[in-house]
mmCIF file of C-alpha atoms in Angstrom:
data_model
loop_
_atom_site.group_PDB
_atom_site.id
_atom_site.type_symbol
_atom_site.label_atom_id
_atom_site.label_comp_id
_atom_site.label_asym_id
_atom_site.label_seq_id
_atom_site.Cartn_x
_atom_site.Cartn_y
_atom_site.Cartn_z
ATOM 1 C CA UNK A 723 31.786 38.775 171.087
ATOM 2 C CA UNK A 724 30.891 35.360 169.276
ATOM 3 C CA UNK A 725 27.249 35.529 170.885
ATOM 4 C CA UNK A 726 26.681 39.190 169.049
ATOM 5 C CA UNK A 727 28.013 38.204 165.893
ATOM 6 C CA UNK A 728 25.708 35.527 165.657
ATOM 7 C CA UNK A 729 22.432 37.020 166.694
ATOM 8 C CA UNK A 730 23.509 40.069 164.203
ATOM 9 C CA UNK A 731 23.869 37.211 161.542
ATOM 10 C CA UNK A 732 20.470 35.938 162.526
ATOM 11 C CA UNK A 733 19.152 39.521 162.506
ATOM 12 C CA UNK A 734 20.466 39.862 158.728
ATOM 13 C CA UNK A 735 18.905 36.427 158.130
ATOM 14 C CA UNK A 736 15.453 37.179 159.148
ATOM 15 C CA UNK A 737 15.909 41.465 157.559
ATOM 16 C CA UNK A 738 16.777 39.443 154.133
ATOM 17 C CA UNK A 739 13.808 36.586 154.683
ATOM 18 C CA UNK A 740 11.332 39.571 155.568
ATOM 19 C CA UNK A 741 12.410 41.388 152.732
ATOM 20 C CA UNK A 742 11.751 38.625 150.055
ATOM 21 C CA UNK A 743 8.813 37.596 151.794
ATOM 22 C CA UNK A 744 7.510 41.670 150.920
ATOM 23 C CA UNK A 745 8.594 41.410 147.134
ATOM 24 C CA UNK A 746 6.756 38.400 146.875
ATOM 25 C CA UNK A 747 3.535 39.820 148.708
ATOM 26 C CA UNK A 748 3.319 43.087 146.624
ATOM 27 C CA UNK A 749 4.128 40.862 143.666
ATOM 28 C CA UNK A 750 0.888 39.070 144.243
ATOM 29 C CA UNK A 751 -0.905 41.913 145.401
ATOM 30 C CA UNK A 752 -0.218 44.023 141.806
ATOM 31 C CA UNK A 753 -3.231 44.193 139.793
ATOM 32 C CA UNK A 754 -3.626 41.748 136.939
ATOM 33 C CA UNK A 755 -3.433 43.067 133.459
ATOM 34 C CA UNK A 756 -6.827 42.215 131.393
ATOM 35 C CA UNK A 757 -6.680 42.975 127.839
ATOM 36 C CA UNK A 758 -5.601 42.328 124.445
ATOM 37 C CA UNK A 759 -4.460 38.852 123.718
ATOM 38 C CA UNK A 760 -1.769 38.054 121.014
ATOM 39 C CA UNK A 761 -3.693 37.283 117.345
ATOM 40 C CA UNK A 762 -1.859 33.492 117.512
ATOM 41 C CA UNK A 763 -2.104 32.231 120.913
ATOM 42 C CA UNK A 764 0.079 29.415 121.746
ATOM 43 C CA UNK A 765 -1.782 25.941 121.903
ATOM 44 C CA UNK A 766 -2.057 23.747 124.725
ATOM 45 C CA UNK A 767 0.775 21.393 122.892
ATOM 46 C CA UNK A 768 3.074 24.426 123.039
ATOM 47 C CA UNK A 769 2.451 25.479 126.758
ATOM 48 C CA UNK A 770 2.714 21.776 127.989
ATOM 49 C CA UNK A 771 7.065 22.162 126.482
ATOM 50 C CA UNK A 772 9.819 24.722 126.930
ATOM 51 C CA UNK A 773 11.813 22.734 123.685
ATOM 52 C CA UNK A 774 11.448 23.832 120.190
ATOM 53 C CA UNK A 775 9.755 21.769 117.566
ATOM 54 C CA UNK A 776 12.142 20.404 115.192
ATOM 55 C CA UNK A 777 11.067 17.504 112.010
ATOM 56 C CA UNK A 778 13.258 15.184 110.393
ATOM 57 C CA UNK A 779 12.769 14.746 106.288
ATOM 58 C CA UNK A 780 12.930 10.991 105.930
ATOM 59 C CA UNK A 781 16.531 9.722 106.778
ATOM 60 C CA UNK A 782 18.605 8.472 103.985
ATOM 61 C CA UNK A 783 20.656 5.399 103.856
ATOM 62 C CA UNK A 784 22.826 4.184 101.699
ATOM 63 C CA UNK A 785 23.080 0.776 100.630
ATOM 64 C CA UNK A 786 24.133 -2.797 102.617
ATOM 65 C CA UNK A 787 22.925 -1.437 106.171
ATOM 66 C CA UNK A 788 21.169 -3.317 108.285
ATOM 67 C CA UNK A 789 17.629 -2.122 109.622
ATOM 68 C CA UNK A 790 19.274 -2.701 113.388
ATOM 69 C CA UNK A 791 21.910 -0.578 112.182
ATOM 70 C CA UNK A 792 20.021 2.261 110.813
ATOM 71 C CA UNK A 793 17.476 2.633 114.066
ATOM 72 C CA UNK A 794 20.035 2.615 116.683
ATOM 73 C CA UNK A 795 21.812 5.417 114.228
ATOM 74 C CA UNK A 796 19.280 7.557 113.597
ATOM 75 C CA UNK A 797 17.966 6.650 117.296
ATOM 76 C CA UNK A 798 21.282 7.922 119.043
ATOM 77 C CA UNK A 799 21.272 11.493 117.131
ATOM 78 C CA UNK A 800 17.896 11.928 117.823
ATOM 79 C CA UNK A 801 18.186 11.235 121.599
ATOM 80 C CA UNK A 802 21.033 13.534 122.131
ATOM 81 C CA UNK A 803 19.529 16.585 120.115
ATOM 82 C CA UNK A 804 16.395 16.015 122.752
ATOM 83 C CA UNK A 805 18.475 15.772 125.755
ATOM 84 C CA UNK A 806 21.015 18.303 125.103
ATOM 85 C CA UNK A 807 19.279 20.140 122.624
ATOM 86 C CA UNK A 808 16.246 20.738 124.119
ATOM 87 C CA UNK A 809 14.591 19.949 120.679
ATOM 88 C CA UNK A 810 10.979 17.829 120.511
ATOM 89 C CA UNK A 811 10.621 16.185 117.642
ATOM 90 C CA UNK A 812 7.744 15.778 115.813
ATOM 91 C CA UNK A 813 5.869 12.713 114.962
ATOM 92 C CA UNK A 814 6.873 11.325 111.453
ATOM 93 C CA UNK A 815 3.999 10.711 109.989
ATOM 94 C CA UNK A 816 3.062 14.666 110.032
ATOM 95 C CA UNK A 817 6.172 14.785 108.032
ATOM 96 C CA UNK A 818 5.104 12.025 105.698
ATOM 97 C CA UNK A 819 1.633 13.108 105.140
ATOM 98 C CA UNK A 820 2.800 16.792 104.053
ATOM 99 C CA UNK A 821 4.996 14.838 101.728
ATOM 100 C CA UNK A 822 2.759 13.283 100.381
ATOM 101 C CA UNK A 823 0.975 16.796 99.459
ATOM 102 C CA UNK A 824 0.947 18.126 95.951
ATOM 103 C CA UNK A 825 3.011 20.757 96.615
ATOM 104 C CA UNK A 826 5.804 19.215 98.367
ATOM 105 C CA UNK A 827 5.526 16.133 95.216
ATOM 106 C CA UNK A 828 8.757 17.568 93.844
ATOM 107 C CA UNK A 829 10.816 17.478 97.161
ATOM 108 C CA UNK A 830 9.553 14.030 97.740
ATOM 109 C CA UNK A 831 10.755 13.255 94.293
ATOM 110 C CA UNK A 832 14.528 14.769 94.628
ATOM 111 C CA UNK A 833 15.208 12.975 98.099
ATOM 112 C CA UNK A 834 14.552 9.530 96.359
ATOM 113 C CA UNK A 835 16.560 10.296 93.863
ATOM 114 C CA UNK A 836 19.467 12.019 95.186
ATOM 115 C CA UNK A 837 19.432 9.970 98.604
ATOM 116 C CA UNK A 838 20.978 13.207 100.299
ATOM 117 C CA UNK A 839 23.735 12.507 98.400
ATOM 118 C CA UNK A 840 24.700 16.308 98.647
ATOM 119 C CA UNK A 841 22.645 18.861 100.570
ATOM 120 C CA UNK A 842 21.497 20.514 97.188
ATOM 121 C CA UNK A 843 20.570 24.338 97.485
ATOM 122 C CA UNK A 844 17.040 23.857 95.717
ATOM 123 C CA UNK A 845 16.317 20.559 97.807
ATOM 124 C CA UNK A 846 17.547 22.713 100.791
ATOM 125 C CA UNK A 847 15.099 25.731 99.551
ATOM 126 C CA UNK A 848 12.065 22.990 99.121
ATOM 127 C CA UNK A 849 12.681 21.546 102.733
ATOM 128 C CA UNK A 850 12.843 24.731 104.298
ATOM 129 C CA UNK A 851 9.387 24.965 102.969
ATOM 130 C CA UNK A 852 8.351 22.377 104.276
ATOM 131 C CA UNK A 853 9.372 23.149 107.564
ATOM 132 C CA UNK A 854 7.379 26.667 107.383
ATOM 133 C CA UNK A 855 4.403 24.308 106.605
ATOM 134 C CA UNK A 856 4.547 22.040 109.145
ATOM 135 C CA UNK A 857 5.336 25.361 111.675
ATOM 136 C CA UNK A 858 7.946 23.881 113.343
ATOM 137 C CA UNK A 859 11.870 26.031 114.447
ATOM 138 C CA UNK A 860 14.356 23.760 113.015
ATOM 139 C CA UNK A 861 14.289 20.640 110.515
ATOM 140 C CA UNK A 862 16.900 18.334 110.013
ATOM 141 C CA UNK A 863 18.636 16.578 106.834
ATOM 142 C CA UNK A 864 20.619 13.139 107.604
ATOM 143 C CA UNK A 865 22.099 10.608 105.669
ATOM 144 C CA UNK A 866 23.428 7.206 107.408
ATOM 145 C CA UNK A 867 26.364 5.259 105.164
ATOM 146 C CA UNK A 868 28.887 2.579 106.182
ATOM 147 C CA UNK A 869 31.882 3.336 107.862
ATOM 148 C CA UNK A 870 35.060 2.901 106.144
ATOM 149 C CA UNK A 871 36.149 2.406 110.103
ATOM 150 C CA UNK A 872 37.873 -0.481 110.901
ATOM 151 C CA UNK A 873 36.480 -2.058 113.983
ATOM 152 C CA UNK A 874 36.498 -5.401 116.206
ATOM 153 C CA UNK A 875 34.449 -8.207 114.950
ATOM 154 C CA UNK A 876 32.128 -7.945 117.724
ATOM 155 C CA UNK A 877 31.560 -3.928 116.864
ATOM 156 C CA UNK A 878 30.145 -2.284 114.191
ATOM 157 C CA UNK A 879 30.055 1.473 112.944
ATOM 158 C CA UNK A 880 27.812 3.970 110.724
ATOM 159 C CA UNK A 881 29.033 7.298 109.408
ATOM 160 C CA UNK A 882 26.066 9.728 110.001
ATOM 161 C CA UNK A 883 25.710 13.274 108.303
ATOM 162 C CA UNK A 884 23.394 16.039 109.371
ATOM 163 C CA UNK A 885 22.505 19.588 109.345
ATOM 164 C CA UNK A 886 19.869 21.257 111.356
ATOM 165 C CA UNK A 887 18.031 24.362 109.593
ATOM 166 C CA UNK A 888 16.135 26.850 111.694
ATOM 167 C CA UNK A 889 13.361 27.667 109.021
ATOM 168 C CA UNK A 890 11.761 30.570 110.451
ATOM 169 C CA UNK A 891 13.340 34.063 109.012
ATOM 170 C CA UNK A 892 16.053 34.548 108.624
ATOM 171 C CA UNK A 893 16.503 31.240 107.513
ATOM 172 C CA UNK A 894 19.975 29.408 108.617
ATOM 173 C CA UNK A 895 22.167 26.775 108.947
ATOM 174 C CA UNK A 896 22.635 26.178 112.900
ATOM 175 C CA UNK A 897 24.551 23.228 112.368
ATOM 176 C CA UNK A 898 26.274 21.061 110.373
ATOM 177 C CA UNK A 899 27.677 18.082 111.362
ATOM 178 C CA UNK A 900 29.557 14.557 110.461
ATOM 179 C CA UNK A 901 31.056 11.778 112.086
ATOM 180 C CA UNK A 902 31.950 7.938 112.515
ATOM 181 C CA UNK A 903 29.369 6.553 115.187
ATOM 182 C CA UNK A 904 31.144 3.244 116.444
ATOM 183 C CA UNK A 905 28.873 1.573 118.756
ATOM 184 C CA UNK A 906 31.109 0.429 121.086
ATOM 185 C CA UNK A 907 32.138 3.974 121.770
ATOM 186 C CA UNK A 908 28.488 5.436 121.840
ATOM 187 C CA UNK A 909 29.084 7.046 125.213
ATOM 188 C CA UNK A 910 31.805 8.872 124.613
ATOM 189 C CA UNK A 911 30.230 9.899 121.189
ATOM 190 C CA UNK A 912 27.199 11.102 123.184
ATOM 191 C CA UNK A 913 28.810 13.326 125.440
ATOM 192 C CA UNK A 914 30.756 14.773 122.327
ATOM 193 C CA UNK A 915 27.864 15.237 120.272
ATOM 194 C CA UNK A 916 26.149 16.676 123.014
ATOM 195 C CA UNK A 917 28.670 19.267 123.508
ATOM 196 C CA UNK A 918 28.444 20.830 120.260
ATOM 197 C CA UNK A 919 24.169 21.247 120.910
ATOM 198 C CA UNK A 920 23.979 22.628 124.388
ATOM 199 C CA UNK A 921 22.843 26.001 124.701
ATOM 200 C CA UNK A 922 22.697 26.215 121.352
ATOM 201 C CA UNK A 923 18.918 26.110 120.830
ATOM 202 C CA UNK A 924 16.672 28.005 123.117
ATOM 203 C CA UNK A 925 14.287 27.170 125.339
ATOM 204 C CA UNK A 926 10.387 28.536 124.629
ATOM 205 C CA UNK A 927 8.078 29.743 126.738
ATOM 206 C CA UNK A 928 5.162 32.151 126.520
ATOM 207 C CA UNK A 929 3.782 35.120 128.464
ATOM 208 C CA UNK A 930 0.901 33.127 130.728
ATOM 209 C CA UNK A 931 -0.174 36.384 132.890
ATOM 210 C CA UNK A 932 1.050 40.003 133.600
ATOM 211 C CA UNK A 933 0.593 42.408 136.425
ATOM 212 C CA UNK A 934 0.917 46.307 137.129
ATOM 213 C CA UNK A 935 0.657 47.389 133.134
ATOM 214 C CA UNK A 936 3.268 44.215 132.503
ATOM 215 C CA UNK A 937 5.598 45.568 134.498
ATOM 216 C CA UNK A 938 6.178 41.792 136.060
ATOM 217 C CA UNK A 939 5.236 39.166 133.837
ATOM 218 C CA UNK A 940 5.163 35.156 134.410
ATOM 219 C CA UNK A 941 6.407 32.258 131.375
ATOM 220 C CA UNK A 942 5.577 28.718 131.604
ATOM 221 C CA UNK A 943 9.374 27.847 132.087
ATOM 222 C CA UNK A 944 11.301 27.463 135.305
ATOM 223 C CA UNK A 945 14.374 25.579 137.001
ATOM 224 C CA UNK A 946 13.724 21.915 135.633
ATOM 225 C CA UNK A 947 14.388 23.734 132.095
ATOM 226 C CA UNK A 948 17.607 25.052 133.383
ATOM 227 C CA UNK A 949 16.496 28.710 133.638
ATOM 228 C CA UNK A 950 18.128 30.731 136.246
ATOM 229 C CA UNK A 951 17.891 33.912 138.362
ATOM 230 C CA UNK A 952 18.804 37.415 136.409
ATOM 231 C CA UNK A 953 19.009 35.532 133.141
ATOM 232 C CA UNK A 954 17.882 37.519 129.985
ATOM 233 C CA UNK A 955 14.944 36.438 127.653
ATOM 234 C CA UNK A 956 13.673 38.192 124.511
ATOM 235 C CA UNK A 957 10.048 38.511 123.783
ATOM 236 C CA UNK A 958 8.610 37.832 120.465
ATOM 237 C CA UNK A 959 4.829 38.131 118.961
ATOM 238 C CA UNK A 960 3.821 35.826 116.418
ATOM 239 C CA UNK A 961 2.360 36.197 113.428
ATOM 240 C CA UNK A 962 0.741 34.416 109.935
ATOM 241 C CA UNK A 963 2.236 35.224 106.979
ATOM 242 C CA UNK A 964 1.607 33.961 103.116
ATOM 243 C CA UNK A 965 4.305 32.927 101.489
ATOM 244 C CA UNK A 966 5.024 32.270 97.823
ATOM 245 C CA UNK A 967 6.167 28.490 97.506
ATOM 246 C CA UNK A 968 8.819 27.381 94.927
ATOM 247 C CA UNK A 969 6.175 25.371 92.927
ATOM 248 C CA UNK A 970 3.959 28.724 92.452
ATOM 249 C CA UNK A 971 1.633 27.973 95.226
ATOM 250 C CA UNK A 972 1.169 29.687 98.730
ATOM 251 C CA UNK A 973 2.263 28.128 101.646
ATOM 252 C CA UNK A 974 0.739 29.968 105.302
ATOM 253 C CA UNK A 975 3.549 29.589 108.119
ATOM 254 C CA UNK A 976 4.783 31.342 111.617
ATOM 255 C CA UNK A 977 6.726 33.671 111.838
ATOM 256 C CA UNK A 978 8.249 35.934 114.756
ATOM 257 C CA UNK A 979 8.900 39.361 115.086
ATOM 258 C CA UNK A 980 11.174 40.603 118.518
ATOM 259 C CA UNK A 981 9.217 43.385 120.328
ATOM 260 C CA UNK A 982 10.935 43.440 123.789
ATOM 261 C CA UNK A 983 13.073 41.455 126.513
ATOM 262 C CA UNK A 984 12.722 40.277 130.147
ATOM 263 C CA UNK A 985 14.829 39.471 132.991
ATOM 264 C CA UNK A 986 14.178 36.279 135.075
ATOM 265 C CA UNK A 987 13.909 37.145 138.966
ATOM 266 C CA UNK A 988 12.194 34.993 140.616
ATOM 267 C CA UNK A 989 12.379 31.395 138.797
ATOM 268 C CA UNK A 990 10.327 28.212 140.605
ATOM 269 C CA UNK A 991 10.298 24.530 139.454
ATOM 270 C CA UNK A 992 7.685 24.925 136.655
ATOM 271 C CA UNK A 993 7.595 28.507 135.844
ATOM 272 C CA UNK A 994 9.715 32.112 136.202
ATOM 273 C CA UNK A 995 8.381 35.701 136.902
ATOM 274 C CA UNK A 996 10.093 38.376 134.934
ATOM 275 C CA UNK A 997 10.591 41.755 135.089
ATOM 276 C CA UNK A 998 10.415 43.968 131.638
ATOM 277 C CA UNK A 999 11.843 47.206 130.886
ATOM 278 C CA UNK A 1000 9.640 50.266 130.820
ATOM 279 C CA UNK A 1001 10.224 50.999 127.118
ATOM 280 C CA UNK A 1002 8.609 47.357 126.221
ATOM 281 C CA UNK A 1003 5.450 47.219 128.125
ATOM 282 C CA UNK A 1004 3.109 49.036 125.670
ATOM 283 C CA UNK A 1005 3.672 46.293 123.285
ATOM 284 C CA UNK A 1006 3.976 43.198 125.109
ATOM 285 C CA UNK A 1007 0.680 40.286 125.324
ATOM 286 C CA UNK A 1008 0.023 37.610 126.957
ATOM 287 C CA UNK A 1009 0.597 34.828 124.709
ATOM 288 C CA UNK A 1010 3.891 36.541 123.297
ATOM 289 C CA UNK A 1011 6.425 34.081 123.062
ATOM 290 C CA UNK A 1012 9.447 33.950 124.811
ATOM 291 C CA UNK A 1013 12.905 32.231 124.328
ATOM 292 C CA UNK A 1014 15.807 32.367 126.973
ATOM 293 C CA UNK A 1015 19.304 31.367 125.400
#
């Protein structure tokens, strides 16, 4: 009895490996789709991360802080949001040189004077611009201060404030945040902080190649960005638009339009194939983005 129950179990075994083996065979033997391309293909910065590109406006500080103090602050919230967030930040000095524009001379203006203070609604508008500029998802506003925290000689504290915008439309406020970072408690501060960004921000991929009319399509995003089997991405195409800024001028940025969805079925180290719906094929690119929350 034991002996045919386990050569039926290896029959099932070698039925289910037979069968996978086939979906993966007439996967690869389905004709590749040649064809239009999207108008704003991704770049080869974009294809070599799954994270979203978020900027930081210059950090603000308030007075009697240390520079040691300050780095490690700003350092710490920074690591997590890349970690848990899956958020790349961009170098600083983009930021700085587009401050240092003519059309962003008023923004740079207000955060010297107001020191992020208060997350003003016009400075808020003006950064937001910014951000379209510099095409990234998300910037960030953040203000370090002492800590009215009473701590151990041998400890110190900073009491960091920050909110994270995602500037393509709709604009919005994904997060706003506060709280007392006490250095001798950093790990326990990381793992909260942490907490309150993952799976908040998704991962991005693109469309790199389709086959059979985009029935099946493959992204550049797999397991080690902790993408799973059956899990549902949308599509998106992207696009240039003009927009008016608030000083009068123009200012040309990215923005996305949803045009479809995909569901992960066969998801490797590096990259995922997808399936799409009927209904979305027609429209659907390669280079089309595609973000899995």
């Amino acid at each position: 009895m034991v002996k045919k129950f386990l050569l039926g179990a290896v029959f099932l075994l070698l039925l289910s490996a037979a069968g996978c083996q086939q979906k993966q065979i007439m996967l690869m033997n389905a004709p590749l789709d040649t064809g239009d391309k999207v108008p704003l293909p991704p770049t080869d910065e974009e294809l070599l991360t799954s994270k979203s590109f978020v900027a930081f406006i210059p950090v603000q500080y308030a007075e009697n802080l240390s520079r040691y103090h300050k780095a490690l602050s700003v350092s710490f919230v920074q690591s997590v949001l890349e970690e848990y967030g899956d958020l790349k930040i961009i170098d600083d000095i983009r930021v700085s040189r587009a401050l240092n524009r003519s059309e962003f001379a008023k923004l740079n203006a207000d955060l010297k004077r107001s020191k992020l203070r208060r997350f003003e609604d016009e400075l808020v508008k003006k950064t937001v611009e910014l951000g379209k500029w510099l095409r990234v998802r998300y910037i960030v506003l953040m203000r370090v201060q002492p800590s009215p925290e009473k701590v151990d000689s041998n400890d110190w504290s900073t009491y960091i404030r920050f909110r994270i915008i995602r500037v393509e439309d709709p604009v919005k406020n994904e997060l706003n945040h506060e709280f007392t970072f006490i250095f001798s408690e950093s790990n326990d501060i990381w793992e909260e902080l942490g907490s309150l960004v993952r799976g908040r921000f998704p991962l991005s991929g693109f469309i790199i190649e389709s086959r059979a009319n985009r029935a099946y399509v493959r992204i550049n995003i797999g397991r080690k960005n902790r993408i799973k089997d059956e899990q549902e991405c949308k599509i998106f195409r992207r696009v240039r638009k003009k927009i008016k800024g608030s000083n009068g001028g123009t200012i040309s940025s990215h923005e996305v339009n949803r045009i479809g969805q995909l569901q992960l079925f066969r998801v490797q180290e590096d990259f995922s194939w997808g399936k799409v719906p009927s209904k979305f094929r027609e429209v659907i690119r390669q280079g089309d983005a595609v973000r899995c929350y």
